[in-house]
Amino acid sequence: MTAPLTETEPSLTPVPAGTDHQTKGDRFTSFDPADFHPPVSKDEDWRFTPLRRLGGLQDGSVESTGRASVQVNFSGDDASSATKRVFAEELATDDERLGRAGAPVDYAAAYAWSQTSSANYVRVARGAALDEPVRITVAGAGEGVASYSTLVVELEEQAEAVVVLRYEGSGKHSDNVEFVVGDGARLTCVVLEDWNRDAIHLSNSHIQVGRDATVRHTYAAFGGEVVRAVPHVRFTAPGGDAELLGLYFADAGQYFEQRLLVDHSEKNCRSNVLYKGALQGEITAGSTDKRTPDARTAWIGDVLIRPDATGTDTYEKNNNLLLTPGARADSVPNLEIQTGEITGAGHAATVGRFDDEQMFYLRSRGIPETTAKMLIVRGFFTDVIRRIPLASVREQLEQKIEQELHDTVL
């Protein structure tokens, strides 16, 4: 796939790949995989990722490739109506509407870009306020088969929409996703990693937030063997507001990684990040079965406040709950502030097991241990789930958690 005929992130000064730079926001970007080296474990951005389990998806050495299915559904428009509000089409690889929110920052993302012959483009018309969600489903190409895709979702000025992006099926999938949110627009987006257990997914996404625009982005990971999501948020004008919520539940043999970057370069913008994860995984003592490693997650949250981003208000938090032995969560919040004229900035991260005081309180009131554990875990995720405006998605996530709890603590 060739690079689009537009310059991306013109306010940033690229530096050659592999060299040091002052901020993570100034990372080198390119649509050409030849400008990067394939990931290795000593790379800072890949040091947590189990590269051997990716099956060559990270460096293009996969044995077989296929085509992912990308379906866009919206029931709120009459196809023949002159007042159509949602438009879906495939774009040529050199279309100027591609690459506006951001470009690949590593070999895996650039290689995925190069392997797609077209991009799926969804546009919500200026001033449209959708009363039904736009549902986008990406299905893998089949067990052991690699696939690639590029998706761009654009909300024009003053548009309002809920977008549900769901990944399902089997296979190895690598993709680039862009959300372009115009001035005054309001995007609520829910990303569901609902893969079959064998799936591997590498996702590189960019969210561009316009003047006085609002983004509510929720990420949920339950399925897949190895899932690595790298979302970048960039403000292009003052007054933007971005909230990034996430929840994940990793079982034995699963690895989930989220590596976020929120780049504040404009005045009076706000961001709030809240991710919560639960993990359970245990290998029987003396077992020689290496196909079922421990549950493992890694969360890296980078927030950058540039010198011109006065009036910024930002906070990020990641909480992890370890339910059993054989579970490990790495949590690395990073906050870089280049101006003192901000409203507020902070971060927090925790990794821990069941709260003994909570357990004692519930048990002392006659609640069985298993039931008490389930109540604690449900309450742990409530902060995230209650903020999702779509009732059907809330119910789906609650059911997923319920099933995980039955498999874990019962």
CSV table of C-alpha atoms in Angstrom, one decimal:
chain,number,residue,atom,x,y,z
A,1,MET,CA,0.0,0.0,0.0
A,2,THR,CA,1.5,3.3,-1.0
A,3,ALA,CA,1.6,6.3,1.3
A,4,PRO,CA,-1.3,8.8,0.9
A,5,LEU,CA,-0.7,12.1,-0.8
A,6,THR,CA,-0.7,14.1,2.4
A,7,GLU,CA,1.8,15.0,5.1
A,8,THR,CA,1.0,13.7,8.5
A,9,GLU,CA,1.7,15.4,11.8
A,10,PRO,CA,3.4,18.5,10.1
A,11,SER,CA,4.0,20.2,13.4
A,12,LEU,CA,6.4,17.4,14.5
A,13,THR,CA,10.0,17.2,13.4
A,14,PRO,CA,10.8,13.6,12.4
A,15,VAL,CA,14.1,12.1,13.5
A,16,PRO,CA,15.8,9.1,11.9
A,17,ALA,CA,14.6,5.7,13.0
A,18,GLY,CA,16.5,4.2,15.9
A,19,THR,CA,17.9,7.5,17.2
A,20,ASP,CA,17.2,9.1,20.5
A,21,HIS,CA,14.7,11.9,20.8
A,22,GLN,CA,13.5,14.2,23.5
A,23,THR,CA,9.9,13.1,23.7
A,24,LYS,CA,7.8,10.1,22.6
A,25,GLY,CA,5.6,12.5,20.7
A,26,ASP,CA,8.5,13.2,18.3
A,27,ARG,CA,8.8,9.6,17.2
A,28,PHE,CA,9.8,8.9,13.7
A,29,THR,CA,6.8,7.9,11.5
A,30,SER,CA,6.7,6.4,8.0
A,31,PHE,CA,4.5,4.4,5.8
A,32,ASP,CA,7.5,2.5,4.4
A,33,PRO,CA,8.6,-0.6,6.4
A,34,ALA,CA,12.1,-0.2,5.0
A,35,ASP,CA,12.5,2.9,7.2
A,36,PHE,CA,12.3,0.7,10.3
A,37,HIS,CA,14.0,-2.4,11.6
A,38,PRO,CA,11.8,-5.4,12.6
A,39,PRO,CA,11.0,-5.5,16.3
A,40,VAL,CA,13.4,-7.2,18.7
A,41,SER,CA,13.1,-7.8,22.4
A,42,LYS,CA,15.7,-5.1,23.3
A,43,ASP,CA,13.5,-2.4,21.8
A,44,GLU,CA,11.9,-0.3,24.5
A,45,ASP,CA,8.5,-0.4,22.8
A,46,TRP,CA,8.6,-4.2,22.5
A,47,ARG,CA,10.4,-5.3,25.6
A,48,PHE,CA,7.2,-6.7,27.2
A,49,THR,CA,5.8,-8.3,24.1
A,50,PRO,CA,6.4,-12.1,23.6
A,51,LEU,CA,7.7,-11.8,20.1
A,52,ARG,CA,8.1,-15.5,19.6
A,53,ARG,CA,4.3,-16.0,20.1
A,54,LEU,CA,3.4,-13.6,17.3
A,55,GLY,CA,4.1,-16.1,14.5
A,56,GLY,CA,5.9,-13.7,12.3
A,57,LEU,CA,3.1,-11.1,12.3
A,58,GLN,CA,5.5,-8.4,13.6
A,59,ASP,CA,8.1,-8.8,10.9
A,60,GLY,CA,6.3,-10.2,7.9
A,61,SER,CA,7.6,-13.7,8.1
A,62,VAL,CA,4.2,-15.3,8.4
A,63,GLU,CA,3.8,-18.5,6.4
A,64,SER,CA,0.3,-17.9,4.9
A,65,THR,CA,-1.8,-14.8,4.3
A,66,GLY,CA,-5.4,-14.2,3.6
A,67,ARG,CA,-7.9,-11.4,3.6
A,68,ALA,CA,-9.8,-10.1,6.6
A,69,SER,CA,-13.5,-9.4,6.4
A,70,VAL,CA,-14.5,-5.8,7.3
A,71,GLN,CA,-18.2,-5.1,7.5
A,72,VAL,CA,-19.8,-1.7,8.2
A,73,ASN,CA,-23.5,-1.6,9.3
A,74,PHE,CA,-25.7,1.3,10.1
A,75,SER,CA,-29.5,0.9,10.2
A,76,GLY,CA,-30.4,4.5,10.8
A,77,ASP,CA,-30.3,5.6,7.1
A,78,ASP,CA,-32.4,4.9,4.1
A,79,ALA,CA,-30.0,4.1,1.3
A,80,SER,CA,-32.1,6.1,-1.1
A,81,SER,CA,-32.6,9.1,1.2
A,82,ALA,CA,-31.2,12.5,0.2
A,83,THR,CA,-30.5,13.1,3.9
A,84,LYS,CA,-28.0,10.2,4.2
A,85,ARG,CA,-25.8,10.7,7.2
A,86,VAL,CA,-23.3,7.8,7.1
A,87,PHE,CA,-21.1,7.0,4.1
A,88,ALA,CA,-18.9,3.9,3.7
A,89,GLU,CA,-16.5,3.3,0.9
A,90,GLU,CA,-13.1,1.8,0.0
A,91,LEU,CA,-10.4,4.3,-0.7
A,92,ALA,CA,-7.4,4.0,-3.0
A,93,THR,CA,-4.1,3.8,-1.3
A,94,ASP,CA,-3.0,7.3,-2.4
A,95,ASP,CA,-6.2,9.0,-1.2
A,96,GLU,CA,-5.5,12.2,0.8
A,97,ARG,CA,-8.1,11.2,3.4
A,98,LEU,CA,-5.7,8.5,4.7
A,99,GLY,CA,-3.0,9.2,7.2
A,100,ARG,CA,-4.3,12.5,8.5
A,101,ALA,CA,-4.6,11.3,12.1
A,102,GLY,CA,-1.2,9.7,12.1
A,103,ALA,CA,1.3,7.4,10.5
A,104,PRO,CA,2.9,4.1,11.5
A,105,VAL,CA,5.5,4.4,14.3
A,106,ASP,CA,7.1,0.9,13.9
A,107,TYR,CA,7.9,-1.8,11.4
A,108,ALA,CA,4.8,-3.9,12.3
A,109,ALA,CA,2.4,-1.1,11.6
A,110,ALA,CA,4.2,0.1,8.4
A,111,TYR,CA,4.3,-3.5,7.1
A,112,ALA,CA,0.6,-3.9,7.8
A,113,TRP,CA,0.0,-0.7,5.8
A,114,SER,CA,2.1,-1.9,2.9
A,115,GLN,CA,0.1,-5.2,2.7
A,116,THR,CA,-3.3,-3.6,2.2
A,117,SER,CA,-4.5,-2.7,-1.3
A,118,SER,CA,-7.3,-0.3,-0.1
A,119,ALA,CA,-8.7,1.2,3.0
A,120,ASN,CA,-12.2,1.1,4.5
A,121,TYR,CA,-13.5,4.6,5.0
A,122,VAL,CA,-16.5,5.6,7.1
A,123,ARG,CA,-17.7,9.2,7.2
A,124,VAL,CA,-20.4,10.8,9.4
A,125,ALA,CA,-21.8,13.9,7.7
A,126,ARG,CA,-21.4,17.4,9.1
A,127,GLY,CA,-23.9,18.2,11.8
A,128,ALA,CA,-25.5,14.7,11.8
A,129,ALA,CA,-26.5,13.3,15.2
A,130,LEU,CA,-26.9,9.5,14.9
A,131,ASP,CA,-29.6,7.8,17.0
A,132,GLU,CA,-28.2,4.3,16.1
A,133,PRO,CA,-24.6,3.1,16.5
A,134,VAL,CA,-22.3,2.4,13.5
A,135,ARG,CA,-21.1,-1.2,13.8
A,136,ILE,CA,-17.9,-2.2,12.2
A,137,THR,CA,-16.9,-5.9,12.4
A,138,VAL,CA,-13.4,-7.2,11.5
A,139,ALA,CA,-13.1,-10.9,11.2
A,140,GLY,CA,-9.8,-12.8,10.9
A,141,ALA,CA,-8.8,-14.9,7.9
A,142,GLY,CA,-8.8,-18.2,9.7
A,143,GLU,CA,-6.6,-20.1,12.2
A,144,GLY,CA,-2.9,-19.5,11.5
A,145,VAL,CA,-3.6,-17.2,8.5
A,146,ALA,CA,-2.3,-13.6,8.6
A,147,SER,CA,-4.4,-10.7,7.4
A,148,TYR,CA,-4.1,-6.9,7.3
A,149,SER,CA,-6.5,-4.0,7.1
A,150,THR,CA,-6.7,-0.2,7.2
A,151,LEU,CA,-9.7,1.6,8.6
A,152,VAL,CA,-10.5,5.4,8.8
A,153,VAL,CA,-13.5,6.7,10.7
A,154,GLU,CA,-14.2,10.4,10.2
A,155,LEU,CA,-16.8,12.6,12.0
A,156,GLU,CA,-17.2,15.9,10.3
A,157,GLU,CA,-17.8,19.2,12.1
A,158,GLN,CA,-20.5,19.1,14.8
A,159,ALA,CA,-21.3,15.4,14.1
A,160,GLU,CA,-22.3,13.0,16.9
A,161,ALA,CA,-21.9,9.2,16.6
A,162,VAL,CA,-21.4,6.0,18.5
A,163,VAL,CA,-19.1,3.6,16.8
A,164,VAL,CA,-18.7,-0.1,17.9
A,165,LEU,CA,-15.6,-1.7,16.4
A,166,ARG,CA,-15.6,-5.5,17.0
A,167,TYR,CA,-12.8,-8.0,16.2
A,168,GLU,CA,-13.8,-11.6,16.0
A,169,GLY,CA,-12.8,-15.0,14.6
A,170,SER,CA,-9.4,-16.7,14.2
A,171,GLY,CA,-6.2,-15.8,12.6
A,172,LYS,CA,-3.3,-13.4,12.9
A,173,HIS,CA,-4.3,-9.8,12.2
A,174,SER,CA,-2.4,-6.5,12.0
A,175,ASP,CA,-4.1,-3.2,11.3
A,176,ASN,CA,-4.0,0.6,11.2
A,177,VAL,CA,-7.0,2.5,12.5
A,178,GLU,CA,-7.7,6.2,12.3
A,179,PHE,CA,-10.4,8.3,14.0
A,180,VAL,CA,-10.6,11.8,12.7
A,181,VAL,CA,-12.9,13.9,14.9
A,182,GLY,CA,-13.8,17.3,13.5
A,183,ASP,CA,-14.3,20.6,15.3
A,184,GLY,CA,-17.2,20.4,17.8
A,185,ALA,CA,-17.9,16.7,17.0
A,186,ARG,CA,-18.6,14.1,19.6
A,187,LEU,CA,-17.4,10.5,19.1
A,188,THR,CA,-18.2,7.6,21.4
A,189,CYS,CA,-16.2,4.6,20.4
A,190,VAL,CA,-16.1,1.1,21.8
A,191,VAL,CA,-13.4,-1.4,20.6
A,192,LEU,CA,-14.1,-5.0,21.5
A,193,GLU,CA,-11.3,-7.6,21.2
A,194,ASP,CA,-13.7,-10.6,21.0
A,195,TRP,CA,-11.3,-13.0,19.1
A,196,ASN,CA,-11.3,-16.7,19.3
A,197,ARG,CA,-8.7,-18.0,21.7
A,198,ASP,CA,-6.1,-18.8,19.0
A,199,ALA,CA,-6.0,-15.2,17.5
A,200,ILE,CA,-3.1,-12.8,17.5
A,201,HIS,CA,-3.8,-9.1,16.9
A,202,LEU,CA,-1.4,-6.1,16.5
A,203,SER,CA,-3.3,-2.9,16.4
A,204,ASN,CA,-1.9,0.6,15.7
A,205,SER,CA,-4.5,3.4,16.1
A,206,HIS,CA,-4.5,7.2,15.9
A,207,ILE,CA,-7.2,9.5,17.3
A,208,GLN,CA,-7.2,13.1,16.1
A,209,VAL,CA,-9.2,15.5,18.2
A,210,GLY,CA,-10.3,18.8,16.7
A,211,ARG,CA,-11.3,22.1,18.3
A,212,ASP,CA,-13.8,21.7,21.1
A,213,ALA,CA,-14.3,18.1,20.1
A,214,THR,CA,-15.1,15.3,22.5
A,215,VAL,CA,-13.9,11.7,22.3
A,216,ARG,CA,-15.1,8.8,24.6
A,217,HIS,CA,-13.0,5.8,23.7
A,218,THR,CA,-13.6,2.4,25.5
A,219,TYR,CA,-11.3,-0.6,24.9
A,220,ALA,CA,-12.2,-4.1,26.1
A,221,ALA,CA,-10.0,-7.2,25.7
A,222,PHE,CA,-11.2,-10.7,26.5
A,223,GLY,CA,-10.4,-12.8,23.5
A,224,GLY,CA,-7.3,-13.8,21.7
A,225,GLU,CA,-4.0,-15.4,22.6
A,226,VAL,CA,-1.8,-12.3,22.1
A,227,VAL,CA,-3.3,-8.9,21.7
A,228,ARG,CA,-1.3,-5.7,21.5
A,229,ALA,CA,-3.0,-2.3,21.1
A,230,VAL,CA,-1.2,1.0,20.5
A,231,PRO,CA,-3.6,4.0,20.6
A,232,HIS,CA,-2.3,7.5,20.0
A,233,VAL,CA,-4.3,10.6,20.8
A,234,ARG,CA,-3.4,14.0,19.3
A,235,PHE,CA,-5.1,17.3,19.8
A,236,THR,CA,-5.0,19.6,16.8
A,237,ALA,CA,-6.8,22.7,18.3
A,238,PRO,CA,-7.8,24.1,21.7
A,239,GLY,CA,-10.7,22.8,23.7
A,240,GLY,CA,-10.5,19.1,22.9
A,241,ASP,CA,-11.6,16.5,25.5
A,242,ALA,CA,-10.6,12.9,25.4
A,243,GLU,CA,-11.5,10.1,27.8
A,244,LEU,CA,-9.9,6.7,27.3
A,245,LEU,CA,-11.4,3.8,29.2
A,246,GLY,CA,-10.3,0.2,29.2
A,247,LEU,CA,-10.9,-3.2,30.7
A,248,TYR,CA,-9.3,-6.5,30.2
A,249,PHE,CA,-9.5,-10.0,31.7
A,250,ALA,CA,-6.6,-12.3,31.0
A,251,ASP,CA,-6.7,-16.1,31.6
A,252,ALA,CA,-3.8,-18.6,31.6
A,253,GLY,CA,-2.1,-18.5,28.2
A,254,GLN,CA,-3.2,-15.0,27.3
A,255,TYR,CA,-1.1,-11.9,26.8
A,256,PHE,CA,-2.7,-8.4,26.6
A,257,GLU,CA,-0.7,-5.2,26.1
A,258,GLN,CA,-1.9,-1.6,25.8
A,259,ARG,CA,0.6,1.1,25.0
A,260,LEU,CA,-1.0,4.5,25.0
A,261,LEU,CA,0.2,8.0,24.1
A,262,VAL,CA,-1.8,11.1,24.8
A,263,ASP,CA,-0.1,14.1,23.1
A,264,HIS,CA,-1.1,17.5,24.4
A,265,SER,CA,0.2,20.2,22.1
A,266,GLU,CA,-2.7,22.6,22.2
A,267,LYS,CA,-4.1,24.9,24.9
A,268,ASN,CA,-7.0,24.1,27.3
A,269,CYS,CA,-7.4,20.5,26.4
A,270,ARG,CA,-8.4,17.7,28.7
A,271,SER,CA,-7.7,14.0,28.9
A,272,ASN,CA,-8.6,11.3,31.3
A,273,VAL,CA,-7.3,7.7,31.1
A,274,LEU,CA,-8.7,4.8,33.2
A,275,TYR,CA,-7.8,1.2,32.5
A,276,LYS,CA,-8.6,-1.8,34.7
A,277,GLY,CA,-7.5,-5.4,34.3
A,278,ALA,CA,-8.0,-8.7,36.1
A,279,LEU,CA,-5.8,-11.7,35.6
A,280,GLN,CA,-5.9,-15.4,36.5
A,281,GLY,CA,-3.5,-18.0,35.4
A,282,GLU,CA,-1.9,-21.0,37.1
A,283,ILE,CA,0.2,-23.9,35.9
A,284,THR,CA,-0.1,-27.0,37.9
A,285,ALA,CA,3.1,-27.7,39.9
A,286,GLY,CA,5.4,-30.0,38.0
A,287,SER,CA,3.6,-29.6,34.7
A,288,THR,CA,5.7,-29.8,31.6
A,289,ASP,CA,3.0,-28.2,29.4
A,290,LYS,CA,4.6,-25.1,28.0
A,291,ARG,CA,1.6,-24.3,25.7
A,292,THR,CA,-0.2,-22.8,28.7
A,293,PRO,CA,2.0,-20.0,30.1
A,294,ASP,CA,0.8,-17.7,32.8
A,295,ALA,CA,-1.6,-14.9,32.3
A,296,ARG,CA,0.3,-11.7,31.5
A,297,THR,CA,-0.6,-8.1,30.8
A,298,ALA,CA,1.4,-4.9,30.2
A,299,TRP,CA,0.0,-1.4,30.3
A,300,ILE,CA,2.1,1.6,29.4
A,301,GLY,CA,0.5,5.0,29.5
A,302,ASP,CA,2.4,8.0,28.2
A,303,VAL,CA,1.1,11.5,28.6
A,304,LEU,CA,3.0,14.3,27.0
A,305,ILE,CA,2.3,18.0,27.7
A,306,ARG,CA,4.2,20.2,25.3
A,307,PRO,CA,5.3,23.8,26.0
A,308,ASP,CA,2.4,25.4,24.1
A,309,ALA,CA,-0.2,23.2,25.9
A,310,THR,CA,-1.1,25.6,28.7
A,311,GLY,CA,-4.3,25.0,30.6
A,312,THR,CA,-4.0,21.2,30.1
A,313,ASP,CA,-5.9,19.1,32.6
A,314,THR,CA,-5.0,15.4,32.5
A,315,TYR,CA,-5.0,12.3,34.7
A,316,GLU,CA,-4.3,8.6,34.0
A,317,LYS,CA,-4.8,5.6,36.1
A,318,ASN,CA,-4.3,1.8,35.7
A,319,ASN,CA,-5.5,-0.8,38.3
A,320,ASN,CA,-4.8,-4.5,38.1
A,321,LEU,CA,-6.3,-7.3,40.2
A,322,LEU,CA,-4.5,-10.6,40.4
A,323,LEU,CA,-7.0,-13.4,41.1
A,324,THR,CA,-4.7,-16.4,41.3
A,325,PRO,CA,-1.0,-17.4,41.3
A,326,GLY,CA,0.5,-17.5,37.9
A,327,ALA,CA,-0.6,-14.0,36.9
A,328,ARG,CA,1.7,-11.0,36.2
A,329,ALA,CA,0.7,-7.4,35.4
A,330,ASP,CA,3.2,-4.7,34.4
A,331,SER,CA,2.0,-1.2,34.8
A,332,VAL,CA,4.1,1.8,33.7
A,333,PRO,CA,2.5,5.3,33.7
A,334,ASN,CA,4.6,8.1,32.4
A,335,LEU,CA,3.9,11.8,32.5
A,336,GLU,CA,6.1,14.4,30.8
A,337,ILE,CA,5.4,18.0,31.4
A,338,GLN,CA,7.1,20.8,29.5
A,339,THR,CA,5.1,23.8,30.9
A,340,GLY,CA,4.2,24.8,34.4
A,341,GLU,CA,1.0,26.6,33.2
A,342,ILE,CA,-1.4,23.7,33.5
A,343,THR,CA,-4.7,23.1,35.3
A,344,GLY,CA,-3.7,19.7,36.6
A,345,ALA,CA,-1.7,16.5,35.8
A,346,GLY,CA,-1.3,13.2,37.6
A,347,HIS,CA,-1.1,9.5,37.3
A,348,ALA,CA,-1.4,6.3,39.4
A,349,ALA,CA,-1.0,2.6,39.0
A,350,THR,CA,-1.7,-0.4,41.2
A,351,VAL,CA,-1.1,-4.2,41.0
A,352,GLY,CA,-2.6,-6.2,43.8
A,353,ARG,CA,-4.6,-9.2,45.0
A,354,PHE,CA,-7.9,-9.3,46.7
A,355,ASP,CA,-8.4,-6.8,49.5
A,356,ASP,CA,-8.2,-8.7,52.8
A,357,GLU,CA,-10.4,-6.1,54.5
A,358,GLN,CA,-13.1,-6.3,51.8
A,359,MET,CA,-13.0,-10.1,52.0
A,360,PHE,CA,-13.2,-10.0,55.8
A,361,TYR,CA,-16.1,-7.5,55.7
A,362,LEU,CA,-18.1,-9.7,53.3
A,363,ARG,CA,-17.3,-13.0,55.0
A,364,SER,CA,-18.2,-11.6,58.4
A,365,ARG,CA,-21.7,-11.0,57.1
A,366,GLY,CA,-22.2,-14.6,56.0
A,367,ILE,CA,-21.3,-14.2,52.4
A,368,PRO,CA,-19.5,-17.3,51.0
A,369,GLU,CA,-15.9,-16.8,49.9
A,370,THR,CA,-16.6,-17.5,46.2
A,371,THR,CA,-19.6,-15.1,46.2
A,372,ALA,CA,-17.5,-12.5,48.0
A,373,LYS,CA,-14.7,-12.8,45.4
A,374,MET,CA,-17.2,-12.3,42.6
A,375,LEU,CA,-18.7,-9.2,44.2
A,376,ILE,CA,-15.3,-7.7,44.6
A,377,VAL,CA,-14.4,-8.3,41.0
A,378,ARG,CA,-17.7,-6.9,39.7
A,379,GLY,CA,-17.2,-3.8,41.8
A,380,PHE,CA,-13.7,-3.5,40.5
A,381,PHE,CA,-14.8,-3.1,36.9
A,382,THR,CA,-17.9,-0.9,37.7
A,383,ASP,CA,-16.1,2.4,37.3
A,384,VAL,CA,-15.4,1.6,33.6
A,385,ILE,CA,-18.6,-0.2,32.6
A,386,ARG,CA,-21.0,2.4,34.0
A,387,ARG,CA,-19.4,5.1,31.7
A,388,ILE,CA,-20.3,3.2,28.5
A,389,PRO,CA,-23.4,4.9,27.1
A,390,LEU,CA,-24.6,1.9,25.0
A,391,ALA,CA,-26.7,-0.4,27.2
A,392,SER,CA,-26.2,-3.4,24.8
A,393,VAL,CA,-22.4,-3.1,25.1
A,394,ARG,CA,-22.6,-2.7,28.9
A,395,GLU,CA,-24.6,-5.9,29.1
A,396,GLN,CA,-22.3,-7.7,26.8
A,397,LEU,CA,-19.2,-6.8,28.9
A,398,GLU,CA,-21.0,-7.7,32.1
A,399,GLN,CA,-21.8,-11.1,30.6
A,400,LYS,CA,-18.1,-11.6,29.6
A,401,ILE,CA,-16.9,-10.7,33.1
A,402,GLU,CA,-19.5,-13.0,34.6
A,403,GLN,CA,-18.3,-15.9,32.4
A,404,GLU,CA,-14.7,-15.2,33.3
A,405,LEU,CA,-15.6,-15.2,37.0
A,406,HIS,CA,-17.3,-18.5,36.7
A,407,ASP,CA,-14.3,-19.9,35.0
A,408,THR,CA,-11.9,-18.4,37.5
A,409,VAL,CA,-13.3,-18.4,41.0
A,410,LEU,CA,-16.0,-21.0,41.1
